[in-house]
Coordinates of C-alpha atoms in Angstrom, one line a residue:
M1074 CA -14.8 -4.8 3.8
S1075 CA -15.7 -5.8 0.9
Q1076 CA -15.9 -4.2 -3.0
R1077 CA -18.5 -2.1 -4.4
S1078 CA -20.2 -3.3 -7.1
D1079 CA -21.1 -0.2 -8.4
F1080 CA -17.2 0.8 -8.9
L1081 CA -16.3 -2.9 -10.4
K1082 CA -19.4 -3.3 -12.4
Q1083 CA -18.0 -0.3 -15.1
R1084 CA -14.2 -1.7 -14.7
T1085 CA -11.7 -4.2 -16.1
P1086 CA -9.3 -5.5 -13.8
V1087 CA -5.9 -5.2 -14.2
T1088 CA -4.0 -7.8 -12.1
F1089 CA -0.4 -7.2 -10.3
V1090 CA 1.5 -8.9 -7.9
D1091 CA 3.8 -7.7 -5.5
L1092 CA 7.0 -9.1 -4.7
F1093 CA 8.9 -7.7 -2.0
A1094 CA 5.7 -7.0 -0.3
G1095 CA 6.9 -6.1 2.8
A1096 CA 4.8 -4.0 5.1
G1097 CA 2.3 -3.3 2.3
G1098 CA 3.5 0.6 0.8
I1099 CA 3.1 -1.1 -2.6
S1100 CA 0.3 -2.7 -2.3
E1101 CA -2.3 -0.3 -0.2
G1102 CA -1.4 2.2 -3.4
F1103 CA -2.0 0.6 -6.2
L1104 CA -5.7 -0.6 -4.6
Q1105 CA -6.3 3.3 -4.3
A1106 CA -5.2 3.9 -7.4
Y1107 CA -8.2 3.4 -10.7
T1108 CA -9.8 5.4 -14.0
E1109 CA -13.2 5.4 -15.1
N1110 CA -12.6 2.2 -16.6
K1111 CA -10.1 0.3 -14.7
Y1112 CA -8.7 -1.0 -11.3
F1113 CA -5.9 -3.2 -10.4
D1114 CA -7.0 -6.1 -8.8
F1115 CA -4.2 -7.7 -7.0
I1116 CA -4.2 -11.5 -6.8
L1117 CA -0.6 -12.7 -5.1
A1118 CA 2.2 -10.9 -2.1
S1119 CA 5.3 -12.6 -1.5
D1120 CA 8.1 -11.9 1.0
I1121 CA 10.5 -14.2 3.0
N1122 CA 9.5 -12.7 6.6
E1123 CA 6.2 -13.6 8.9
N1124 CA 5.3 -10.0 9.4
C1125 CA 4.9 -9.2 5.9
E1126 CA 2.2 -12.0 5.7
L1127 CA 0.9 -11.8 9.1
T1128 CA 0.0 -7.9 8.5
H1129 CA -0.8 -8.9 4.5
E1130 CA -3.3 -11.4 5.7
V1131 CA -5.8 -8.8 8.4
R1132 CA -5.2 -6.0 5.5
Y1133 CA -5.9 -7.5 2.8
N1134 CA -8.1 -11.0 3.4
K1135 CA -9.2 -10.0 7.1
Q1136 CA -9.0 -6.2 6.6
L1137 CA -10.8 -6.1 2.6
G1138 CA -12.0 -9.6 1.9
L1139 CA -9.7 -10.0 -0.9
D1140 CA -9.0 -13.7 -1.9
L1141 CA -4.5 -12.7 -2.2
K1142 CA -2.8 -15.7 -2.3
F1143 CA 0.5 -14.8 0.1
I1144 CA 4.2 -16.8 -0.8
C1145 CA 6.2 -16.8 2.7
Q1146 CA 9.3 -17.1 1.1
D1147 CA 12.7 -17.0 0.0
I1148 CA 12.7 -15.3 -3.9
M1149 CA 16.4 -17.5 -4.0
E1150 CA 15.3 -20.8 -3.6
D1151 CA 14.7 -23.2 -6.0
S1152 CA 11.1 -23.9 -5.8
F1153 CA 10.4 -19.9 -5.0
L1154 CA 9.2 -19.9 -9.3
E1155 CA 6.7 -23.2 -8.8
N1156 CA 5.6 -22.1 -6.1
L1157 CA 4.4 -18.9 -6.8
K1158 CA 3.3 -21.1 -10.7
N1159 CA 1.0 -23.7 -8.6
N1160 CA -0.1 -19.6 -6.5
I1161 CA -1.4 -17.9 -9.6
G1162 CA -2.6 -21.0 -12.1
D1163 CA -3.8 -20.4 -15.4
T1164 CA -4.7 -16.2 -14.1
P1165 CA -2.7 -14.1 -16.5
I1166 CA -1.3 -10.9 -14.8
D1167 CA -1.0 -7.6 -15.9
V1168 CA 1.3 -5.7 -13.5
V1169 CA 4.7 -7.2 -10.9
T1170 CA 6.0 -4.8 -8.4
G1171 CA 8.4 -4.9 -6.1
G1172 CA 11.6 -3.2 -4.1
P1173 CA 14.6 -6.2 -4.0
S1174 CA 16.3 -5.9 -0.6
C1175 CA 17.8 -2.6 -0.5
Q1176 CA 20.1 -2.7 2.0
S1177 CA 23.3 -3.1 0.3
F1178 CA 22.5 -0.5 -2.3
S1179 CA 21.5 2.4 0.4
L1180 CA 24.0 5.4 1.0
S1181 CA 22.2 5.1 4.7
G1182 CA 24.8 2.0 5.8
R1183 CA 27.8 0.5 4.5
R1184 CA 28.0 -1.1 1.4
R1185 CA 29.4 -5.2 1.2
K1186 CA 31.3 -6.0 -1.9
F1187 CA 29.6 -9.7 -2.9
D1188 CA 26.6 -9.4 -0.8
K1189 CA 23.5 -11.9 -1.4
R1190 CA 20.9 -9.0 -1.7
D1191 CA 22.7 -7.9 -4.9
D1192 CA 21.6 -10.9 -6.6
L1193 CA 17.9 -10.0 -6.0
F1194 CA 17.5 -8.0 -9.3
Y1195 CA 18.7 -10.9 -11.0
H1196 CA 15.3 -13.0 -9.5
Y1197 CA 13.0 -11.5 -10.1
L1198 CA 13.6 -10.2 -13.5
K1199 CA 13.5 -14.3 -13.8
V1200 CA 9.9 -14.4 -12.3
I1201 CA 8.7 -11.4 -15.0
K1202 CA 10.3 -14.0 -17.9
H1203 CA 7.4 -16.5 -16.3
L1204 CA 5.2 -14.9 -16.5
R1205 CA 5.4 -11.9 -19.1
P1206 CA 3.3 -9.1 -17.5
K1207 CA 2.6 -5.8 -19.4
Y1208 CA 4.8 -3.7 -17.0
F1209 CA 6.7 -4.1 -14.4
V1210 CA 8.1 -1.5 -11.6
M1211 CA 11.2 -2.2 -9.5
E1212 CA 12.0 0.7 -7.2
N1213 CA 15.1 1.3 -5.0
V1214 CA 17.0 3.8 -3.1
K1215 CA 18.6 6.0 -4.9
G1216 CA 22.0 4.7 -3.8
I1217 CA 21.6 1.9 -6.6
L1218 CA 22.9 4.8 -9.7
T1219 CA 26.0 4.7 -7.9
K1220 CA 27.0 1.6 -6.5
D1221 CA 29.9 0.2 -8.0
G1222 CA 30.0 3.6 -10.0
G1223 CA 26.8 2.8 -11.9
R1224 CA 27.8 -0.6 -12.8
I1225 CA 25.2 -3.0 -10.8
K1226 CA 22.9 0.1 -13.2
E1227 CA 23.7 -0.7 -15.9
R1228 CA 23.4 -4.1 -15.7
I1229 CA 20.0 -4.2 -14.5
L1230 CA 19.3 -2.4 -17.1
K1231 CA 21.1 -4.7 -19.4
E1232 CA 19.1 -7.7 -18.0
I1233 CA 15.9 -5.5 -18.7
R1234 CA 16.5 -5.5 -21.9
S1235 CA 18.4 -8.9 -22.7
I1236 CA 14.4 -10.4 -21.8
V1237 CA 13.5 -12.0 -25.0
D1238 CA 10.4 -12.4 -27.1
I1239 CA 11.1 -16.3 -28.5
H1240 CA 8.4 -17.1 -30.6
K1241 CA 10.8 -13.7 -32.1
L1242 CA 13.8 -15.8 -32.4
P1243 CA 13.6 -17.5 -35.0
V1244 CA 13.4 -14.5 -37.5
L1245 CA 16.7 -13.8 -35.7
Y1246 CA 18.6 -17.0 -36.2
T1247 CA 17.4 -17.0 -40.1
F1248 CA 19.2 -13.1 -40.0
I1249 CA 22.5 -14.6 -38.2
Q1250 CA 22.9 -17.7 -41.0
A1251 CA 21.6 -16.4 -44.3
D1252 CA 22.6 -12.6 -44.1
L1253 CA 25.1 -11.8 -41.7
T1254 CA 27.5 -13.8 -44.9
E1255 CA 30.9 -12.3 -44.0
L1256 CA 30.7 -14.1 -40.4
T1257 CA 32.4 -17.4 -40.4
P1258 CA 30.5 -21.0 -39.7
F1259 CA 32.1 -20.4 -35.7
Q1260 CA 31.1 -17.1 -35.3
R1261 CA 27.3 -17.7 -37.0
S1262 CA 27.0 -21.3 -34.9
I1263 CA 28.8 -19.6 -31.0
Y1264 CA 26.4 -16.5 -31.2
L1265 CA 23.4 -19.2 -32.1
A1266 CA 24.6 -21.1 -29.4
K1267 CA 24.7 -18.2 -26.9
L1268 CA 21.5 -17.5 -27.3
D1269 CA 19.7 -21.1 -26.7
I1270 CA 22.7 -20.8 -23.6
E1271 CA 20.0 -17.7 -22.6
T1272 CA 16.6 -18.3 -23.6
T1273 CA 16.1 -21.2 -23.2
D1274 CA 14.2 -23.1 -19.5
Q1275 CA 16.1 -23.5 -17.0
D1276 CA 16.7 -27.2 -17.4
Q1277 CA 18.3 -27.4 -20.5
K1278 CA 20.8 -24.6 -20.0
E1279 CA 23.1 -27.0 -18.6
K1280 CA 23.3 -29.3 -22.4
C1281 CA 23.6 -25.8 -24.1
R1282 CA 26.7 -24.9 -21.7
D1283 CA 27.9 -28.0 -23.2
I1284 CA 27.2 -27.5 -26.6
Y1285 CA 28.9 -24.1 -25.8
F1286 CA 32.4 -25.0 -24.3
S1287 CA 32.2 -28.3 -27.4
M1288 CA 32.5 -25.9 -30.2
L1289 CA 35.5 -24.0 -27.8
Q1290 CA 37.2 -27.3 -26.7
E1291 CA 36.7 -28.4 -30.6
R1292 CA 38.6 -25.1 -31.8
F1293 CA 41.6 -25.3 -28.5
R1294 CA 42.2 -29.3 -30.3
E1295 CA 42.6 -27.2 -33.6
I1296 CA 45.3 -24.7 -32.2
T1297 CA 46.8 -27.4 -29.6
K1298 CA 47.6 -29.4 -33.4
T1299 CA 49.8 -26.5 -34.5
I1300 CA 52.7 -26.8 -31.6
D1301 CA 55.0 -29.0 -31.2
Y1302 CA 53.1 -31.6 -28.9
K1303 CA 56.1 -31.5 -26.1
I1304 CA 55.2 -27.8 -25.3
S1305 CA 51.5 -28.0 -25.9
K1306 CA 51.6 -30.6 -22.9
S1307 CA 54.3 -29.0 -20.7
N1308 CA 53.4 -25.0 -21.7
I1309 CA 51.8 -23.0 -18.7
S1310 CA 50.0 -20.5 -21.2
V1311 CA 48.7 -23.5 -22.6
N1312 CA 47.8 -26.1 -19.3
S1313 CA 46.1 -22.4 -18.0
A1314 CA 43.9 -21.7 -21.2
R1315 CA 43.4 -25.4 -20.9
H1316 CA 41.8 -25.2 -17.7
G1317 CA 40.8 -21.6 -18.2
L1318 CA 38.0 -23.8 -20.1
A1319 CA 37.1 -26.2 -18.2
L1320 CA 36.4 -24.2 -15.0
M1321 CA 34.8 -22.0 -17.3
R1322 CA 32.4 -24.9 -18.8
Q1323 CA 31.3 -26.0 -15.4
S1324 CA 30.4 -22.1 -14.1
C1325 CA 27.2 -24.8 -12.2
I1326 CA 29.3 -25.4 -9.9
R1327 CA 31.1 -22.8 -9.2
E1328 CA 28.4 -20.1 -9.5
K1329 CA 27.1 -22.3 -6.6
I1330 CA 29.6 -22.5 -4.3
K1331 CA 29.8 -18.9 -5.3
A1332 CA 26.9 -18.6 -3.8
E1333 CA 26.7 -20.8 -0.4
T1334 CA 29.5 -18.8 0.0
I1335 CA 28.6 -15.4 -0.5
H1336 CA 25.3 -16.6 2.2
L1337 CA 28.1 -18.0 4.6
K1338 CA 29.1 -14.5 4.5
T1339 CA 26.0 -12.9 5.1
K1340 CA 24.7 -15.8 7.3
T1341 CA 28.1 -15.3 9.5
D1342 CA 27.6 -11.1 8.9
L1343 CA 31.6 -11.6 7.8
D1344 CA 32.2 -7.2 7.4
N1345 CA 35.4 -5.5 9.0
D1346 CA 37.4 -8.0 10.3
I1347 CA 40.2 -11.1 9.4
F1348 CA 38.7 -13.0 7.2
I1349 CA 36.5 -11.1 5.4
E1350 CA 39.7 -10.3 2.4
D1351 CA 40.4 -14.0 2.0
M1352 CA 36.7 -14.3 1.1
N1353 CA 36.2 -12.1 -1.1
N1354 CA 39.5 -13.4 -2.8
F1355 CA 38.2 -16.9 -2.9
I1356 CA 34.7 -15.4 -4.6
D1357 CA 36.2 -13.4 -7.2
S1358 CA 38.8 -16.2 -7.8
I1359 CA 36.1 -18.2 -9.3
S1360 CA 33.7 -15.3 -11.0
D1361 CA 33.3 -16.3 -14.8
S1362 CA 35.3 -11.7 -14.9
S1363 CA 38.2 -13.2 -13.3
I1364 CA 38.3 -16.5 -14.8
L1365 CA 37.9 -15.2 -18.7
E1366 CA 40.5 -13.0 -18.2
K1367 CA 43.0 -15.4 -16.8
T1368 CA 42.3 -17.8 -19.7
V1369 CA 42.0 -14.7 -22.7
N1370 CA 45.7 -14.0 -21.3
A1371 CA 46.9 -17.1 -21.6
L1372 CA 45.8 -18.0 -25.3
E1373 CA 47.7 -14.5 -26.2
C1374 CA 50.6 -16.0 -24.7
M1375 CA 50.5 -19.0 -27.1
K1376 CA 50.1 -17.3 -30.6
S1377 CA 54.2 -17.0 -31.0
L1378 CA 53.7 -21.2 -30.3
T1379 CA 52.0 -21.5 -33.6
N1380 CA 51.7 -19.8 -37.4
T1381 CA 47.7 -20.1 -36.8
P1382 CA 46.9 -16.4 -34.1
E1383 CA 43.5 -15.5 -35.8
L1384 CA 42.5 -19.5 -34.7
I1385 CA 43.4 -18.1 -31.2
S1386 CA 41.5 -15.0 -32.5
L1387 CA 38.0 -16.2 -32.3
L1388 CA 38.4 -18.6 -29.6
Q1389 CA 39.0 -15.2 -27.5
W1390 CA 36.1 -13.6 -28.5
A1391 CA 33.8 -16.3 -28.2
L1392 CA 35.0 -16.9 -24.2
S1393 CA 34.0 -12.4 -23.7
L1394 CA 31.8 -13.3 -26.4
Y1395 CA 29.9 -16.0 -23.4
V1396 CA 29.7 -13.5 -20.3
K1397 CA 28.1 -11.1 -22.0
S1398 CA 24.6 -10.5 -20.8
V1399 CA 21.2 -11.1 -24.9
D1400 CA 21.6 -7.5 -24.9
E1401 CA 25.5 -6.9 -25.4
C1402 CA 25.3 -9.7 -27.5
F1403 CA 22.5 -7.9 -29.6
E1404 CA 24.3 -4.0 -29.5
E1405 CA 27.4 -7.0 -31.0
L1406 CA 25.5 -8.2 -33.4
S1407 CA 24.4 -4.9 -34.8
S1408 CA 28.0 -3.4 -35.4
Q1409 CA 28.5 -6.7 -37.3
A1410 CA 25.6 -5.7 -39.3
Q1411 CA 26.3 -2.5 -39.9
R1412 CA 29.9 -3.5 -40.8
M1413 CA 27.7 -5.1 -43.5
D1414 CA 25.2 -2.6 -44.3
K1415 CA 22.3 -4.6 -43.2
F1416 CA 21.8 -2.7 -39.8
A1417 CA 18.7 -1.0 -40.2
Q1418 CA 17.0 -4.9 -41.4
L1419 CA 19.1 -6.4 -38.3
S1420 CA 17.7 -2.9 -36.0
V1421 CA 13.5 -4.1 -37.1
I1422 CA 14.2 -7.7 -35.7
L1423 CA 16.1 -6.7 -32.4
K1424 CA 13.4 -4.0 -32.1
Q1425 CA 10.5 -7.7 -32.7
V1426 CA 12.3 -9.7 -30.2
R1427 CA 13.1 -7.1 -27.8
L1428 CA 10.2 -8.2 -25.0
Y1429 CA 10.9 -5.1 -23.1
N1430 CA 11.6 -1.8 -23.9
I1431 CA 13.0 0.4 -20.6
A1432 CA 13.6 3.9 -20.2
K1433 CA 16.6 5.8 -18.0
P1434 CA 15.5 5.2 -14.1
I1435 CA 13.4 7.6 -12.2
V1436 CA 14.0 9.4 -9.5
L1437 CA 10.9 10.1 -7.3
N1438 CA 11.1 12.0 -4.0
S1439 CA 8.0 10.7 -2.1
S1440 CA 6.6 15.3 -1.2
D1441 CA 6.2 15.5 -4.5
Y1442 CA 3.3 12.8 -4.3
G1443 CA 1.1 14.6 -1.5
V1444 CA 3.4 12.7 1.0
P1445 CA 4.7 14.7 4.0
Q1446 CA 8.4 13.0 3.5
N1447 CA 11.5 13.8 1.1
R1448 CA 12.2 10.5 0.6
E1449 CA 14.5 9.9 -2.6
R1450 CA 13.2 6.6 -4.8
V1451 CA 14.4 5.0 -7.5
V1452 CA 11.7 2.9 -9.8
F1453 CA 12.1 0.7 -13.0
I1454 CA 9.7 0.1 -15.5
G1455 CA 10.1 -2.1 -17.9
C1456 CA 7.3 -2.1 -21.0
R1457 CA 6.9 -4.6 -22.6
N1458 CA 7.0 -4.1 -26.5
D1459 CA 3.5 -4.2 -27.3
Q1460 CA 2.4 -1.2 -24.3
K1461 CA 3.4 2.6 -24.1
L1462 CA 6.8 3.5 -22.6
I1463 CA 6.7 4.5 -19.6
S1464 CA 9.0 7.9 -19.2
S1465 CA 8.2 9.5 -15.6
I1466 CA 6.0 9.8 -13.1
P1467 CA 4.1 13.1 -13.4
T1468 CA 3.6 14.8 -9.6
T1469 CA 0.8 15.8 -8.5
V1470 CA 1.5 18.8 -6.0
T1471 CA 3.6 21.4 -6.5
P1472 CA 6.7 22.7 -4.3
N1473 CA 4.3 25.5 -2.6
Q1474 CA 1.4 22.5 -2.3
K1475 CA 3.5 20.3 -0.6
V1476 CA 2.1 18.3 2.9
S1477 CA 4.2 19.4 6.2
V1478 CA 4.9 17.2 9.4
Y1479 CA 2.5 19.1 12.0
E1480 CA -0.4 18.8 8.7
A1481 CA 0.6 15.1 9.5
L1482 CA 1.1 14.6 12.9
W1483 CA -1.1 17.8 14.8
D1484 CA -3.7 15.8 15.8
L1485 CA -2.0 12.5 17.4
D1486 CA -0.2 14.6 19.9
F1487 CA -1.6 13.8 23.1
I1488 CA 0.3 10.9 23.9
G1489 CA 2.8 11.1 26.9
N1490 CA 6.1 8.7 27.6
G1491 CA 5.5 5.8 28.6
E1492 CA 1.4 5.2 27.3
E1493 CA -0.3 3.5 24.3
I1494 CA -3.6 5.6 24.0
T1495 CA -6.0 3.5 21.2
Q1496 CA -8.7 6.1 21.1
Y1497 CA -9.0 10.2 18.8
K1498 CA -8.8 12.9 21.4
K1499 CA -9.5 16.2 20.8
I1500 CA -7.1 19.1 20.7
K1501 CA -6.8 22.5 18.6
P1502 CA -3.6 23.0 16.6
K1503 CA -1.2 25.2 17.2
S1504 CA -1.2 29.4 16.5
E1505 CA 1.7 29.9 15.6
Y1506 CA 0.0 26.7 12.5
V1507 CA -3.3 27.0 11.8
K1508 CA -1.9 28.1 8.3
L1509 CA -0.5 25.4 8.1
L1510 CA -3.6 23.4 8.2
R1511 CA -5.8 23.7 4.4
P1512 CA -8.0 21.5 2.9
R1513 CA -7.0 18.8 0.7
C1514 CA -8.2 15.8 -2.4
C1515 CA -7.9 11.5 -1.3
N1516 CA -4.6 12.5 -3.1
S1517 CA -3.3 15.4 -1.1
I1518 CA -4.1 18.5 -4.2
P1519 CA -5.1 21.1 -2.0
S1520 CA -8.9 21.1 -2.8
E1521 CA -11.5 24.6 -1.5
H1522 CA -13.8 21.3 -0.8
G1523 CA -11.1 19.4 0.5
K1524 CA -10.4 17.5 4.1
L1525 CA -7.4 17.7 5.3
Y1526 CA -4.3 15.8 5.6
S1527 CA -4.9 14.3 9.2
E1528 CA -9.0 13.7 8.3
W1529 CA -7.8 11.9 5.2
Q1530 CA -6.3 9.9 7.1
K1531 CA -8.5 8.8 9.4
E1532 CA -11.3 8.8 7.0
G1533 CA -9.2 6.3 5.4
R1534 CA -8.4 6.8 1.1
L1535 CA -10.4 2.7 0.0
G1536 CA -14.0 3.9 1.3
H1537 CA -14.5 4.2 -3.0
R1538 CA -13.9 1.3 -4.1
F1539 CA -14.3 -0.9 0.0
I1540 CA -17.3 -0.9 2.0
F1541 CA -16.1 -1.0 5.4
D1542 CA -18.1 -3.6 7.7
K1543 CA -15.1 -4.6 10.5
A1544 CA -13.1 -2.7 12.7
P1545 CA -9.9 -2.9 12.1
F1546 CA -8.4 -4.7 14.5
Y1547 CA -4.3 -6.5 16.2
V1548 CA -2.3 -9.7 16.8
K1549 CA 0.2 -10.7 18.4
D1550 CA 1.1 -13.2 15.9
K1551 CA -0.2 -15.7 13.5
A1552 CA -1.3 -17.8 16.1
A1553 CA -3.8 -15.6 17.1
L1554 CA -4.7 -14.2 14.0
N1555 CA -6.9 -17.6 14.2
S1556 CA -8.0 -17.1 17.4
P1557 CA -10.6 -14.5 17.3
I1558 CA -10.8 -14.0 20.5
L1559 CA -7.0 -12.6 20.9
H1560 CA -7.2 -10.1 18.2
R1561 CA -7.4 -6.3 19.9
Y1562 CA -10.5 -4.0 17.7
E1563 CA -9.1 -0.8 18.4
T1564 CA -10.4 3.3 17.4
L1565 CA -6.8 3.6 16.7
H1566 CA -3.7 1.6 16.5
N1567 CA -0.1 1.8 16.6
H1568 CA -0.1 5.0 19.0
Q1569 CA 2.5 3.8 21.9
T1570 CA 5.3 5.3 23.3
S1571 CA 8.4 3.4 24.7
A1572 CA 8.8 4.5 29.1
Q1573 CA 11.9 6.6 28.4
K1574 CA 13.6 7.8 31.4
E1575 CA 14.2 11.1 32.0
A1576 CA 18.0 11.7 31.6
V1577 CA 16.8 10.7 27.7
R1578 CA 13.9 12.9 28.2
K1579 CA 15.8 15.2 28.6
R1580 CA 19.0 14.7 25.8
L1581 CA 16.0 14.4 23.8
E1582 CA 14.4 17.9 24.7
V1583 CA 18.1 20.0 24.9
I1584 CA 18.2 18.2 21.1
A1585 CA 15.1 19.4 20.0
K1586 CA 15.9 23.4 21.6
C1587 CA 18.6 23.2 19.8
G1588 CA 17.2 22.7 16.4
D1589 CA 20.2 20.1 15.8
Y1590 CA 22.3 16.9 16.6
D1591 CA 25.7 18.7 15.8
A1592 CA 28.7 19.6 17.7
H1593 CA 27.4 22.4 19.9
T1594 CA 24.3 20.8 20.5
K1595 CA 26.7 17.6 21.8
N1596 CA 28.8 20.1 23.8
V1597 CA 25.5 21.4 25.4
L1598 CA 25.1 17.8 25.8
K1599 CA 28.2 16.6 27.9
S1600 CA 27.8 19.8 29.7
Q1601 CA 24.9 18.8 31.3
G1602 CA 25.9 15.3 31.4
L1603 CA 23.7 14.0 28.8
A1604 CA 26.3 12.8 26.4
S1605 CA 25.5 10.0 23.7
D1606 CA 26.8 7.2 22.0
K1607 CA 23.7 7.6 18.7
R1608 CA 25.4 8.9 15.0
N1609 CA 22.6 11.3 14.6
Y1610 CA 19.2 12.5 15.8
N1611 CA 16.5 13.7 12.9
V1612 CA 14.3 17.0 14.8
L1613 CA 11.2 17.2 12.9
N1614 CA 10.8 20.7 11.6
P1615 CA 6.9 20.9 11.5
E1616 CA 7.0 23.6 8.9
E1617 CA 8.2 21.1 7.0
Q1618 CA 8.6 17.2 5.3
S1619 CA 10.5 15.1 7.5
P1620 CA 13.8 13.3 6.2
T1621 CA 13.5 9.7 4.9
V1622 CA 11.8 7.5 7.4
M1623 CA 13.2 5.0 9.1
T1624 CA 13.0 2.1 11.1
M1625 CA 14.7 2.7 13.8
P1626 CA 12.2 4.9 16.7
D1627 CA 14.8 7.1 18.2
D1628 CA 15.7 8.8 14.8
F1629 CA 13.1 10.9 15.5
I1630 CA 12.3 14.1 17.5
H1631 CA 8.8 14.9 17.5
Y1632 CA 8.6 18.9 17.3
A1633 CA 6.6 19.4 20.1
A1634 CA 6.6 16.6 23.0
Y1635 CA 10.6 15.7 22.9
R1636 CA 10.3 12.2 21.8
A1637 CA 11.0 9.5 19.3
L1638 CA 7.5 9.0 17.8
T1639 CA 5.3 6.1 17.3
V1640 CA 4.5 3.7 14.7
R1641 CA 1.1 4.9 14.7
E1642 CA 3.9 9.3 13.5
M1643 CA 5.8 7.5 11.5
A1644 CA 3.2 5.6 8.8
R1645 CA 1.4 9.3 9.1
L1646 CA 4.8 10.2 7.9
Q1647 CA 4.9 7.3 5.3
S1648 CA 0.7 8.5 4.2
F1649 CA -0.8 4.5 5.1
D1650 CA -4.2 5.1 6.7
D1651 CA -4.9 4.8 9.5
S1652 CA -6.8 1.4 9.3
F1653 CA -3.8 0.1 8.5
V1654 CA -2.9 -2.0 10.7
F1655 CA 1.2 -2.9 11.6
Q1656 CA 1.0 -6.5 13.4
G1657 CA 3.8 -8.2 15.6
K1658 CA 5.8 -7.0 17.9
R1659 CA 6.4 -3.3 17.6
S1660 CA 10.2 -3.2 17.9
T1661 CA 13.4 -5.6 18.4
G1662 CA 16.4 -5.1 19.3
G1663 CA 20.2 -6.6 19.3
D1664 CA 20.4 -10.3 16.5
K1665 CA 17.1 -10.5 16.3
R1666 CA 17.0 -7.3 14.0
K1667 CA 18.1 -9.7 11.1
V1668 CA 16.0 -11.5 11.6
E1669 CA 12.1 -9.9 12.8
I1670 CA 10.6 -7.4 10.5
P1671 CA 8.3 -5.5 13.3
Q1672 CA 6.5 -2.3 13.2
Y1673 CA 9.0 0.2 13.1
T1674 CA 10.9 -1.9 10.0
L1675 CA 7.7 -2.3 8.4
V1676 CA 7.1 0.7 8.2
G1677 CA 10.1 2.0 7.6
N1678 CA 11.5 0.2 4.7
A1679 CA 7.8 0.2 2.3
V1680 CA 7.3 3.0 0.1
P1681 CA 5.3 5.4 0.9
P1682 CA 0.9 4.0 -0.5
L1683 CA 0.5 7.6 -2.4
M1684 CA 3.5 7.7 -4.0
A1685 CA 3.0 4.0 -5.7
C1686 CA -0.6 5.3 -5.8
A1687 CA 1.0 7.0 -8.5
I1688 CA 2.8 4.9 -10.0
A1689 CA 0.0 3.2 -10.4
Q1690 CA -2.1 5.3 -12.7
T1691 CA 0.4 6.4 -14.4
I1692 CA 0.6 2.8 -15.6
L1693 CA -3.2 2.9 -15.6
E1694 CA -3.2 6.5 -18.4
K1695 CA -1.1 3.9 -20.7
I1696 CA -1.5 0.0 -20.4
N1697 CA -3.6 -1.3 -23.6

């Protein structure tokens, strides 16, 4: 494929990179979006899994002819950021998108305390700090809003608001030194040192941290000089405070131990066993918050040993400041400035210093954007301080215009048990559902002169920009990609069913005819010797939208065929064009699920392209 010159010549490219890219749902949606004078230029994608890379390379490099870079690497690795910089080069990036792994946030599964994946957003924001895009989009499941009583959500917002424009910091430093005159010299120095820790380059952080704790330990020595010498060396509170300061100073070592321990938990799949409580307690014991609490309490006990309790109070304050985010430091500075009647002046400075503005997280339902699926997702959209704030993504369809399951799947219902079909077949719509089929425009808004949703799926939604000169193809793995003779060119891809035993097919038929997998249905199955240990089955309602598409093929039962869905049918429910071919294995099981990302998982974990397109469209309309 090649890009249409008439499309490109009248439009300015807006560059974007897609992290945690998965199959490419966000990427696909962004390529579909455009305005009269702008479009998205896809520069780079990243994911940890090789099948994600393979699917991207076939779709975007081979089919669409883009010069797309792909980094197949864990974003938590120390070398990731440098690798990213080398691949991007001098290209300025306007927008960054990404959905940090959502399994530990999801409401559909067990949540694990101290899950490695909970910190992925922090590494995502490290990329934002370096690239300084005009907008960034972070997508996740709705469960992130309530995890840990909402503390994860608040942490994310605070970290976003803590990203600063380092070029504007000198104005803030001058204000702290010259205008907050009621603060002690020690307090002003602590504020400045804390900001240095949070805003300096990674290789300078340790030096700044040493400066910070040198001031704290000097203050501690001043306090111990006012205490009897023998007591200062033997008292448990004094020693605890002394050692607590030393432990706090070594946060770099503690973070490495914590990260390795969490990685060990993830690698060995520790959960709900005799090891988990001790492991979690150990991780908790070396965290900043745990050590801080013990150290502050020890200092409190020291107040009875000295005649300078005010010095201890200042030391307690400085310790507490260390574990706060930049945003929390700004809040505290604002409180101090208000007390000194300098709040208005500081507010103007902070507005310049904060690099990103963000409204509250936006909850989206994919069915509001022409996707035949009720899939709720949360997006955090950060807007650089020279750009317009985005607080909502306008819906593209009204409630009575939503796409139904039948609209999405009716023309694919020609496959039997244990078959793979590679050509479309002509079938007639069922008379009782004909009323559901209505013409729509490209993004599924009903239109008198449009096409059916199923027709758009076959034709694709990239024709405005790309000329299709190469048919979609499938390869088994990366080695096959390098051997053209192994490329499988078909008219229809990913439309294959498993060969299910008669008992399984009968079970699905019973559940489908009962309409739900409830207690009554389970009793019917048991009476017929068809009981199942599976916790959940969803019978698709042809007249409604599907529930959230998951990664397991037998989670859904086809409304008429009494079988699990094919990869292509699940992709239809997600709004992927039929020309988008999911590569690699179709499915996998057992322990391989922890490391492999087969086609069903690629589809189930993806952001629906039509919903991503609506996000992209909003950004294009706002971006300066």
